[in-house]
mmCIF file of C-alpha atoms and ligand atoms in Angstrom:
data_model
loop_
_atom_site.group_PDB
_atom_site.id
_atom_site.type_symbol
_atom_site.label_atom_id
_atom_site.label_comp_id
_atom_site.label_asym_id
_atom_site.label_seq_id
_atom_site.Cartn_x
_atom_site.Cartn_y
_atom_site.Cartn_z
ATOM 1 C CA UNK A 1 12.775 -106.143 -209.745
ATOM 2 C CA UNK A 2 16.391 -105.711 -210.452
ATOM 3 C CA UNK A 3 19.015 -108.184 -209.545
ATOM 4 C CA UNK A 4 22.541 -109.158 -210.417
ATOM 5 C CA UNK A 5 22.288 -112.564 -211.997
ATOM 6 C CA UNK A 6 25.317 -114.820 -212.160
ATOM 7 C CA UNK A 7 25.066 -116.384 -215.620
ATOM 8 C CA UNK A 8 28.486 -118.044 -215.941
ATOM 9 C CA UNK A 9 32.139 -117.363 -215.464
ATOM 10 C CA UNK A 10 32.837 -113.589 -215.474
ATOM 11 C CA UNK A 11 29.207 -112.857 -216.363
ATOM 12 C CA UNK A 12 26.963 -111.254 -213.672
ATOM 13 C CA UNK A 13 24.691 -108.661 -215.448
ATOM 14 C CA UNK A 14 22.014 -106.494 -213.887
ATOM 15 C CA UNK A 15 18.729 -107.994 -214.974
ATOM 16 C CA UNK A 16 14.975 -107.562 -214.548
ATOM 17 C CA UNK A 17 13.706 -110.723 -212.759
ATOM 18 C CA UNK A 18 10.401 -111.703 -211.134
ATOM 19 C CA UNK A 19 10.128 -110.303 -207.598
ATOM 20 C CA UNK A 20 9.981 -113.036 -205.047
ATOM 21 C CA UNK A 21 6.754 -113.735 -203.031
ATOM 22 C CA UNK A 22 6.578 -114.939 -199.483
ATOM 23 C CA UNK A 23 5.273 -118.513 -199.154
ATOM 24 C CA UNK A 24 4.225 -120.192 -195.840
ATOM 25 C CA UNK A 25 6.843 -119.595 -193.144
ATOM 26 C CA UNK A 26 8.688 -117.124 -195.348
ATOM 27 C CA UNK A 27 9.364 -113.454 -195.623
ATOM 28 C CA UNK A 28 10.495 -111.091 -198.257
ATOM 29 C CA UNK A 29 13.332 -108.815 -197.339
ATOM 30 C CA UNK A 30 13.857 -105.501 -198.946
ATOM 31 C CA UNK A 31 17.623 -105.433 -199.146
ATOM 32 C CA UNK A 32 19.349 -102.276 -197.768
ATOM 33 C CA UNK A 33 22.983 -103.430 -197.701
ATOM 34 C CA UNK A 34 24.588 -106.476 -199.074
ATOM 35 C CA UNK A 35 28.328 -107.237 -198.666
ATOM 36 C CA UNK A 36 30.380 -108.670 -201.494
ATOM 37 C CA UNK A 37 32.105 -111.651 -200.228
ATOM 38 C CA UNK A 38 35.357 -113.044 -201.511
ATOM 39 C CA UNK A 39 33.668 -116.323 -202.024
ATOM 40 C CA UNK A 40 31.272 -114.482 -204.492
ATOM 41 C CA UNK A 41 34.139 -113.050 -206.263
ATOM 42 C CA UNK A 42 35.763 -116.334 -206.614
ATOM 43 C CA UNK A 43 32.516 -117.994 -207.617
ATOM 44 C CA UNK A 44 32.097 -115.191 -210.260
ATOM 45 C CA UNK A 45 35.381 -116.350 -211.753
ATOM 46 C CA UNK A 46 33.960 -119.806 -212.074
ATOM 47 C CA UNK A 47 36.957 -121.551 -210.614
ATOM 48 C CA UNK A 48 35.881 -122.810 -207.208
ATOM 49 C CA UNK A 49 32.701 -124.687 -208.081
ATOM 50 C CA UNK A 50 30.901 -123.052 -205.104
ATOM 51 C CA UNK A 51 28.415 -121.162 -207.198
ATOM 52 C CA UNK A 52 26.321 -122.724 -210.076
ATOM 53 C CA UNK A 53 24.575 -120.321 -212.537
ATOM 54 C CA UNK A 54 22.026 -119.087 -212.896
ATOM 55 C CA UNK A 55 22.068 -117.585 -209.346
ATOM 56 C CA UNK A 56 21.662 -114.290 -207.570
ATOM 57 C CA UNK A 57 24.524 -114.207 -205.071
ATOM 58 C CA UNK A 58 24.624 -112.199 -201.894
ATOM 59 C CA UNK A 59 24.647 -113.788 -198.326
ATOM 60 C CA UNK A 60 25.827 -110.938 -196.061
ATOM 61 C CA UNK A 61 22.878 -108.600 -195.784
ATOM 62 C CA UNK A 62 20.355 -106.518 -193.809
ATOM 63 C CA UNK A 63 16.979 -104.911 -194.718
ATOM 64 C CA UNK A 64 13.408 -104.432 -193.830
ATOM 65 C CA UNK A 65 10.636 -106.886 -194.157
ATOM 66 C CA UNK A 66 8.571 -106.091 -197.263
ATOM 67 C CA UNK A 67 6.109 -109.045 -196.938
ATOM 68 C CA UNK A 68 5.360 -111.633 -194.375
ATOM 69 C CA UNK A 69 3.993 -114.964 -195.530
ATOM 70 C CA UNK A 70 1.210 -117.155 -194.013
ATOM 71 C CA UNK A 71 2.128 -118.833 -190.642
ATOM 72 C CA UNK A 72 4.792 -116.315 -189.695
ATOM 73 C CA UNK A 73 4.323 -115.095 -186.166
ATOM 74 C CA UNK A 74 5.984 -112.142 -184.421
ATOM 75 C CA UNK A 75 7.225 -110.415 -187.596
ATOM 76 C CA UNK A 76 5.751 -107.413 -189.214
ATOM 77 C CA UNK A 77 6.375 -105.479 -192.516
ATOM 78 C CA UNK A 78 9.032 -102.733 -191.839
ATOM 79 C CA UNK A 79 10.972 -104.756 -189.232
ATOM 80 C CA UNK A 80 14.691 -104.060 -189.451
ATOM 81 C CA UNK A 81 16.505 -107.444 -189.835
ATOM 82 C CA UNK A 82 19.734 -109.282 -190.522
ATOM 83 C CA UNK A 83 19.479 -112.602 -192.133
ATOM 84 C CA UNK A 84 21.584 -115.666 -191.090
ATOM 85 C CA UNK A 85 22.047 -117.210 -194.591
ATOM 86 C CA UNK A 86 22.719 -120.920 -193.753
ATOM 87 C CA UNK A 87 19.812 -123.093 -194.672
ATOM 88 C CA UNK A 88 19.933 -126.275 -192.540
ATOM 89 C CA UNK A 89 17.649 -129.270 -192.357
ATOM 90 C CA UNK A 90 17.274 -129.425 -188.484
ATOM 91 C CA UNK A 91 17.057 -133.145 -188.714
ATOM 92 C CA UNK A 92 20.400 -134.600 -189.712
ATOM 93 C CA UNK A 93 22.826 -135.965 -187.057
ATOM 94 C CA UNK A 94 24.825 -132.726 -186.982
ATOM 95 C CA UNK A 95 21.896 -130.411 -186.777
ATOM 96 C CA UNK A 96 20.575 -132.530 -183.926
ATOM 97 C CA UNK A 97 23.927 -132.356 -182.312
ATOM 98 C CA UNK A 98 23.683 -128.552 -182.283
ATOM 99 C CA UNK A 99 26.128 -128.157 -185.183
ATOM 100 C CA UNK A 100 23.987 -126.729 -188.008
ATOM 101 C CA UNK A 101 26.919 -125.184 -189.720
ATOM 102 C CA UNK A 102 27.998 -128.635 -190.658
ATOM 103 C CA UNK A 103 24.360 -129.671 -191.479
ATOM 104 C CA UNK A 104 24.571 -132.819 -193.940
ATOM 105 C CA UNK A 105 21.887 -131.035 -196.131
ATOM 106 C CA UNK A 106 23.383 -127.519 -195.906
ATOM 107 C CA UNK A 107 22.677 -125.028 -198.526
ATOM 108 C CA UNK A 108 22.973 -121.307 -198.464
ATOM 109 C CA UNK A 109 21.008 -118.187 -199.336
ATOM 110 C CA UNK A 110 23.056 -116.513 -202.180
ATOM 111 C CA UNK A 111 25.105 -119.775 -202.529
ATOM 112 C CA UNK A 112 22.508 -122.255 -203.608
ATOM 113 C CA UNK A 113 19.241 -120.247 -203.793
ATOM 114 C CA UNK A 114 18.878 -116.643 -204.859
ATOM 115 C CA UNK A 115 20.403 -114.003 -202.555
ATOM 116 C CA UNK A 116 20.693 -110.456 -201.817
ATOM 117 C CA UNK A 117 22.361 -108.758 -204.780
ATOM 118 C CA UNK A 118 18.756 -107.772 -205.580
ATOM 119 C CA UNK A 119 16.091 -105.327 -204.495
ATOM 120 C CA UNK A 120 14.321 -108.047 -202.526
ATOM 121 C CA UNK A 121 15.091 -111.583 -201.415
ATOM 122 C CA UNK A 122 12.832 -114.347 -199.997
ATOM 123 C CA UNK A 123 14.069 -116.077 -196.919
ATOM 124 C CA UNK A 124 12.680 -118.462 -194.201
ATOM 125 C CA UNK A 125 11.424 -116.451 -191.310
ATOM 126 C CA UNK A 126 13.285 -118.770 -189.031
ATOM 127 C CA UNK A 127 16.647 -117.137 -190.218
ATOM 128 C CA UNK A 128 15.855 -113.549 -189.129
ATOM 129 C CA UNK A 129 17.510 -111.674 -186.326
ATOM 130 C CA UNK A 130 16.433 -108.221 -185.358
ATOM 131 C CA UNK A 131 18.867 -105.529 -186.311
ATOM 132 C CA UNK A 132 19.336 -103.318 -183.303
ATOM 133 C CA UNK A 133 18.469 -99.649 -183.815
ATOM 134 C CA UNK A 134 21.952 -98.561 -182.873
ATOM 135 C CA UNK A 135 23.376 -100.388 -185.916
ATOM 136 C CA UNK A 136 23.498 -99.129 -189.495
ATOM 137 C CA UNK A 137 22.511 -101.255 -192.487
ATOM 138 C CA UNK A 138 26.147 -101.591 -193.347
ATOM 139 C CA UNK A 139 27.043 -102.982 -189.921
ATOM 140 C CA UNK A 140 24.084 -105.386 -190.314
ATOM 141 C CA UNK A 141 25.806 -106.589 -193.533
ATOM 142 C CA UNK A 142 29.036 -107.068 -191.698
ATOM 143 C CA UNK A 143 27.398 -109.567 -189.123
ATOM 144 C CA UNK A 144 27.807 -112.645 -191.283
ATOM 145 C CA UNK A 145 31.640 -112.187 -191.960
ATOM 146 C CA UNK A 146 32.133 -111.294 -188.337
ATOM 147 C CA UNK A 147 30.299 -114.410 -187.215
ATOM 148 C CA UNK A 148 32.625 -116.460 -189.530
ATOM 149 C CA UNK A 149 35.677 -114.931 -187.960
ATOM 150 C CA UNK A 150 34.327 -115.414 -184.342
ATOM 151 C CA UNK A 151 33.594 -119.101 -185.091
ATOM 152 C CA UNK A 152 37.221 -119.652 -186.430
ATOM 153 C CA UNK A 153 38.647 -118.090 -183.343
ATOM 154 C CA UNK A 154 36.163 -119.769 -181.030
ATOM 155 C CA UNK A 155 37.286 -123.211 -182.512
ATOM 156 C CA UNK A 156 40.981 -122.405 -181.991
ATOM 157 C CA UNK A 157 42.400 -123.277 -178.695
ATOM 158 C CA UNK A 158 44.077 -120.034 -177.247
ATOM 159 C CA UNK A 159 45.458 -119.234 -173.913
ATOM 160 C CA UNK A 160 45.599 -115.676 -172.668
ATOM 161 C CA UNK A 161 48.655 -114.038 -174.201
ATOM 162 C CA UNK A 162 49.165 -116.535 -176.915
ATOM 163 C CA UNK A 163 50.865 -115.438 -180.150
ATOM 164 C CA UNK A 164 48.422 -115.730 -183.193
ATOM 165 C CA UNK A 165 49.517 -115.474 -186.720
ATOM 166 C CA UNK A 166 46.837 -114.711 -189.213
ATOM 167 C CA UNK A 167 47.457 -115.190 -192.965
ATOM 168 C CA UNK A 168 45.390 -112.950 -195.135
ATOM 169 C CA UNK A 169 44.158 -109.452 -194.435
ATOM 170 C CA UNK A 170 40.853 -109.785 -196.296
ATOM 171 C CA UNK A 171 37.717 -109.186 -194.545
ATOM 172 C CA UNK A 172 37.836 -112.583 -192.593
ATOM 173 C CA UNK A 173 41.562 -112.177 -191.788
ATOM 174 C CA UNK A 174 40.972 -108.707 -190.451
ATOM 175 C CA UNK A 175 37.886 -109.677 -188.501
ATOM 176 C CA UNK A 176 39.884 -112.600 -187.050
ATOM 177 C CA UNK A 177 42.320 -109.962 -185.678
ATOM 178 C CA UNK A 178 39.416 -108.361 -183.693
ATOM 179 C CA UNK A 179 38.192 -111.754 -182.611
ATOM 180 C CA UNK A 180 41.598 -112.908 -181.482
ATOM 181 C CA UNK A 181 41.984 -109.690 -179.443
ATOM 182 C CA UNK A 182 38.540 -110.244 -177.870
ATOM 183 C CA UNK A 183 39.719 -113.922 -176.970
ATOM 184 C CA UNK A 184 42.808 -112.554 -175.110
ATOM 185 C CA UNK A 185 45.502 -113.144 -177.795
ATOM 186 C CA UNK A 186 48.939 -111.598 -176.897
ATOM 187 C CA UNK A 187 50.809 -110.753 -180.019
ATOM 188 C CA UNK A 188 48.880 -110.770 -183.142
ATOM 189 C CA UNK A 189 50.740 -111.081 -186.581
ATOM 190 C CA UNK A 190 49.086 -110.617 -189.916
ATOM 191 C CA UNK A 191 50.640 -111.427 -193.312
ATOM 192 C CA UNK A 192 49.243 -110.204 -196.682
ATOM 193 C CA UNK A 193 50.567 -108.798 -199.995
ATOM 194 C CA UNK A 194 48.663 -105.548 -199.967
ATOM 195 C CA UNK A 195 50.121 -102.561 -198.134
ATOM 196 C CA UNK A 196 46.730 -101.050 -197.937
ATOM 197 C CA UNK A 197 45.314 -104.092 -196.139
ATOM 198 C CA UNK A 198 48.166 -104.469 -193.867
ATOM 199 C CA UNK A 199 47.857 -100.745 -192.782
ATOM 200 C CA UNK A 200 44.192 -101.595 -191.951
ATOM 201 C CA UNK A 201 45.419 -104.662 -189.902
ATOM 202 C CA UNK A 202 47.597 -102.337 -187.863
ATOM 203 C CA UNK A 203 44.821 -99.994 -187.332
ATOM 204 C CA UNK A 204 42.453 -102.924 -186.135
ATOM 205 C CA UNK A 205 45.090 -104.045 -183.626
ATOM 206 C CA UNK A 206 47.697 -106.216 -185.297
ATOM 207 C CA UNK A 207 51.069 -105.737 -183.631
ATOM 208 C CA UNK A 208 53.016 -106.807 -186.726
ATOM 209 C CA UNK A 209 51.778 -106.556 -190.279
ATOM 210 C CA UNK A 210 54.122 -108.349 -192.658
ATOM 211 C CA UNK A 211 54.203 -107.781 -196.362
ATOM 212 C CA UNK A 212 55.141 -111.260 -197.549
ATOM 213 C CA UNK A 213 56.493 -109.835 -200.713
ATOM 214 C CA UNK A 214 59.101 -107.920 -198.802
ATOM 215 C CA UNK A 215 59.803 -109.968 -195.741
ATOM 216 C CA UNK A 216 59.670 -113.623 -195.049
ATOM 217 C CA UNK A 217 56.727 -114.104 -192.420
ATOM 218 C CA UNK A 218 58.271 -117.283 -191.098
ATOM 219 C CA UNK A 219 61.602 -115.653 -190.270
ATOM 220 C CA UNK A 220 59.727 -112.661 -188.764
ATOM 221 C CA UNK A 221 57.440 -114.801 -186.600
ATOM 222 C CA UNK A 222 60.489 -116.840 -185.358
ATOM 223 C CA UNK A 223 62.457 -113.667 -184.395
ATOM 224 C CA UNK A 224 59.302 -112.493 -182.473
ATOM 225 C CA UNK A 225 58.888 -115.708 -180.611
ATOM 226 C CA UNK A 226 62.386 -116.753 -179.704
ATOM 227 C CA UNK A 227 62.485 -119.091 -182.652
ATOM 228 C CA UNK A 228 59.435 -121.052 -181.548
ATOM 229 C CA UNK A 229 56.727 -119.780 -183.941
ATOM 230 C CA UNK A 230 53.220 -118.822 -183.266
ATOM 231 C CA UNK A 231 50.920 -120.696 -180.758
ATOM 232 C CA UNK A 232 48.219 -120.608 -183.381
ATOM 233 C CA UNK A 233 47.701 -119.738 -186.987
ATOM 234 C CA UNK A 234 44.581 -118.817 -188.849
ATOM 235 C CA UNK A 235 44.601 -119.360 -192.552
ATOM 236 C CA UNK A 236 42.158 -116.951 -194.260
ATOM 237 C CA UNK A 237 43.257 -117.185 -197.785
ATOM 238 C CA UNK A 238 42.619 -120.642 -199.104
ATOM 239 C CA UNK A 239 45.378 -121.154 -201.687
ATOM 240 C CA UNK A 240 48.529 -123.384 -201.609
ATOM 241 C CA UNK A 241 51.310 -121.018 -200.543
ATOM 242 C CA UNK A 242 49.141 -119.568 -197.743
ATOM 243 C CA UNK A 243 48.210 -123.052 -196.373
ATOM 244 C CA UNK A 244 51.779 -124.074 -196.473
ATOM 245 C CA UNK A 245 52.726 -120.908 -194.557
ATOM 246 C CA UNK A 246 50.007 -121.661 -191.985
ATOM 247 C CA UNK A 247 52.105 -124.817 -191.053
ATOM 248 C CA UNK A 248 55.487 -123.172 -191.243
ATOM 249 C CA UNK A 249 54.429 -120.225 -188.902
ATOM 250 C CA UNK A 250 53.109 -122.297 -186.011
ATOM 251 C CA UNK A 251 55.221 -123.854 -183.220
ATOM 252 C CA UNK A 252 55.743 -127.588 -182.635
ATOM 253 C CA UNK A 253 52.539 -128.763 -181.141
ATOM 254 C CA UNK A 254 50.718 -125.804 -182.199
ATOM 255 C CA UNK A 255 47.175 -125.182 -183.512
ATOM 256 C CA UNK A 256 46.376 -124.561 -187.229
ATOM 257 C CA UNK A 257 42.863 -123.345 -188.277
ATOM 258 C CA UNK A 258 41.864 -123.188 -191.950
ATOM 259 C CA UNK A 259 39.067 -120.883 -192.868
ATOM 260 C CA UNK A 260 40.152 -119.881 -196.436
ATOM 261 C CA UNK A 261 38.222 -121.812 -198.988
ATOM 262 C CA UNK A 262 39.306 -121.244 -202.520
ATOM 263 C CA UNK A 263 41.507 -123.923 -204.123
ATOM 264 C CA UNK A 264 39.870 -127.324 -203.960
ATOM 265 C CA UNK A 265 43.158 -129.082 -203.217
ATOM 266 C CA UNK A 266 46.499 -127.931 -202.023
ATOM 267 C CA UNK A 267 49.718 -129.879 -201.311
ATOM 268 C CA UNK A 268 50.608 -130.307 -197.617
ATOM 269 C CA UNK A 269 53.905 -131.208 -196.084
ATOM 270 C CA UNK A 270 52.440 -134.340 -194.245
ATOM 271 C CA UNK A 271 55.443 -135.384 -192.438
ATOM 272 C CA UNK A 272 55.945 -131.951 -190.882
ATOM 273 C CA UNK A 273 52.352 -132.175 -189.538
ATOM 274 C CA UNK A 274 53.087 -135.615 -188.090
ATOM 275 C CA UNK A 275 56.415 -135.173 -186.613
ATOM 276 C CA UNK A 276 55.763 -131.728 -185.042
ATOM 277 C CA UNK A 277 52.355 -132.908 -183.991
ATOM 278 C CA UNK A 278 50.351 -130.029 -185.380
ATOM 279 C CA UNK A 279 46.541 -129.958 -185.059
ATOM 280 C CA UNK A 280 44.936 -128.775 -188.258
ATOM 281 C CA UNK A 281 41.137 -127.983 -188.046
ATOM 282 C CA UNK A 282 38.827 -126.841 -190.790
ATOM 283 C CA UNK A 283 36.159 -124.320 -189.769
ATOM 284 C CA UNK A 284 33.057 -123.405 -191.722
ATOM 285 C CA UNK A 285 30.331 -120.749 -191.096
ATOM 286 C CA UNK A 286 29.116 -120.234 -187.476
ATOM 287 C CA UNK A 287 26.560 -121.448 -185.131
ATOM 288 C CA UNK A 288 25.558 -119.244 -182.058
ATOM 289 C CA UNK A 289 28.316 -116.851 -183.142
ATOM 290 C CA UNK A 290 25.725 -115.092 -185.489
ATOM 291 C CA UNK A 291 23.716 -113.666 -182.518
ATOM 292 C CA UNK A 292 26.819 -112.929 -180.610
ATOM 293 C CA UNK A 293 28.210 -111.010 -183.544
ATOM 294 C CA UNK A 294 25.237 -108.718 -183.520
ATOM 295 C CA UNK A 295 25.410 -108.255 -179.697
ATOM 296 C CA UNK A 296 29.184 -107.428 -179.984
ATOM 297 C CA UNK A 297 28.483 -104.996 -182.528
ATOM 298 C CA UNK A 298 25.665 -103.391 -180.680
ATOM 299 C CA UNK A 299 27.642 -103.117 -177.468
ATOM 300 C CA UNK A 300 30.721 -101.611 -179.404
ATOM 301 C CA UNK A 301 33.077 -104.340 -178.442
ATOM 302 C CA UNK A 302 34.201 -104.622 -181.994
ATOM 303 C CA UNK A 303 34.160 -101.988 -184.644
ATOM 304 C CA UNK A 304 33.909 -103.223 -188.161
ATOM 305 C CA UNK A 305 33.452 -99.777 -189.858
ATOM 306 C CA UNK A 306 37.081 -99.456 -190.980
ATOM 307 C CA UNK A 307 36.670 -102.442 -193.259
ATOM 308 C CA UNK A 308 33.859 -100.880 -195.108
ATOM 309 C CA UNK A 309 35.548 -99.099 -197.963
ATOM 310 C CA UNK A 310 33.029 -98.654 -200.728
ATOM 311 C CA UNK A 311 29.216 -98.248 -200.894
ATOM 312 C CA UNK A 312 27.616 -98.672 -204.351
ATOM 313 C CA UNK A 313 24.236 -98.983 -206.012
ATOM 314 C CA UNK A 314 23.324 -102.289 -207.499
ATOM 315 C CA UNK A 315 24.052 -100.975 -211.053
ATOM 316 C CA UNK A 316 27.851 -100.692 -210.074
ATOM 317 C CA UNK A 317 27.878 -104.250 -208.859
ATOM 318 C CA UNK A 318 28.907 -105.880 -212.079
ATOM 319 C CA UNK A 319 31.912 -103.613 -212.603
ATOM 320 C CA UNK A 320 32.921 -103.789 -208.951
ATOM 321 C CA UNK A 321 32.855 -107.562 -208.810
ATOM 322 C CA UNK A 322 34.843 -107.720 -212.044
ATOM 323 C CA UNK A 323 37.450 -105.330 -210.586
ATOM 324 C CA UNK A 324 37.686 -107.285 -207.464
ATOM 325 C CA UNK A 325 38.064 -110.500 -209.379
ATOM 326 C CA UNK A 326 40.672 -108.921 -211.629
ATOM 327 C CA UNK A 327 42.600 -107.595 -208.619
ATOM 328 C CA UNK A 328 42.367 -103.934 -209.960
ATOM 329 C CA UNK A 329 40.209 -102.883 -206.945
ATOM 330 C CA UNK A 330 41.652 -103.475 -203.501
ATOM 331 C CA UNK A 331 38.790 -102.439 -201.279
ATOM 332 C CA UNK A 332 38.383 -104.693 -198.289
ATOM 333 C CA UNK A 333 34.580 -104.696 -198.067
ATOM 334 C CA UNK A 334 32.363 -103.361 -200.756
ATOM 335 C CA UNK A 335 28.711 -103.135 -199.831
ATOM 336 C CA UNK A 336 25.910 -102.890 -202.394
ATOM 337 C CA UNK A 337 22.973 -100.685 -201.536
ATOM 338 C CA UNK A 338 20.098 -101.599 -203.823
ATOM 339 C CA UNK A 339 17.903 -98.795 -202.612
ATOM 340 C CA UNK A 340 20.666 -96.240 -203.426
ATOM 341 C CA UNK A 341 23.634 -94.775 -201.557
ATOM 342 C CA UNK A 342 22.139 -92.222 -199.167
HETATM 343 ZN ZN1 ZN B 401 30.909 -114.722 -197.101
HETATM 344 ZN ZN1 ZN B 402 20.873 -130.845 -190.947
#
């Protein structure tokens, strides 16, 4: 079968590889839609250490069951599915505490084992969720990033009407706009450097979309809040200046949620955190939010379709990932369609 194989920094060609087979407890999914994640793009650049070659990336995907392994009950070839990509052990202290997203033995499909930038992918049957008939393959591929944003907002204490500042209008930042709205945020502010992404943020319900190249987000948020700052900030970029901004934008005593995950280390104004008594939390992945993301999409409570800006066959994957890495392509969510773009 054909797959995009990450072979080293800036190298991810389309290759012919052996098709996976379903072992006991496993299924093979024929991939219909696989979203390109920022973490894959950064992994492709070889700078984050989050992807080790050789690897087929791709962890945001939907498809149909092409094979069902021995011992798998209640699943049949042809089932429409979306796959929860976190591989967890079920036995460590955190799994047993109901927090599999921070499993001590956590791995991920498309992160540590071969993923969905391929015609087919092998996954444990326990990770399958039915994709409702009402949802398209592309919406199915958006479940994973939506679950990430839901988890980040779930973990952020918010009262009805609170002002929330979101740093970064990539897929996760934009989905966090939708999630913050669902949770009852009052004013939602988004900052980014891309006019195109800021326009999308407005379309998705941001009250104020700030181009940080043209306007100081800290001054703008202070103006908006009578000098106080936002009740909560959500950092969805993961590099030094954005992390610093997440602290500067929040009011004294406020809540700071870090979801961006790019630079391994960034400098932090520690005294400001201490003396203004800021609460900083890291968030990773999702738990029950995965199933909720499917239901919210099915029920029409969130519309992720405006984020999907490009559909492409697998062959175009290498050039698209390259252009996203280089910054010459400013599409929010690119979705690969291994069976072709219908
Ligand atoms: Zn992702
Ligand atoms: Zn575990």
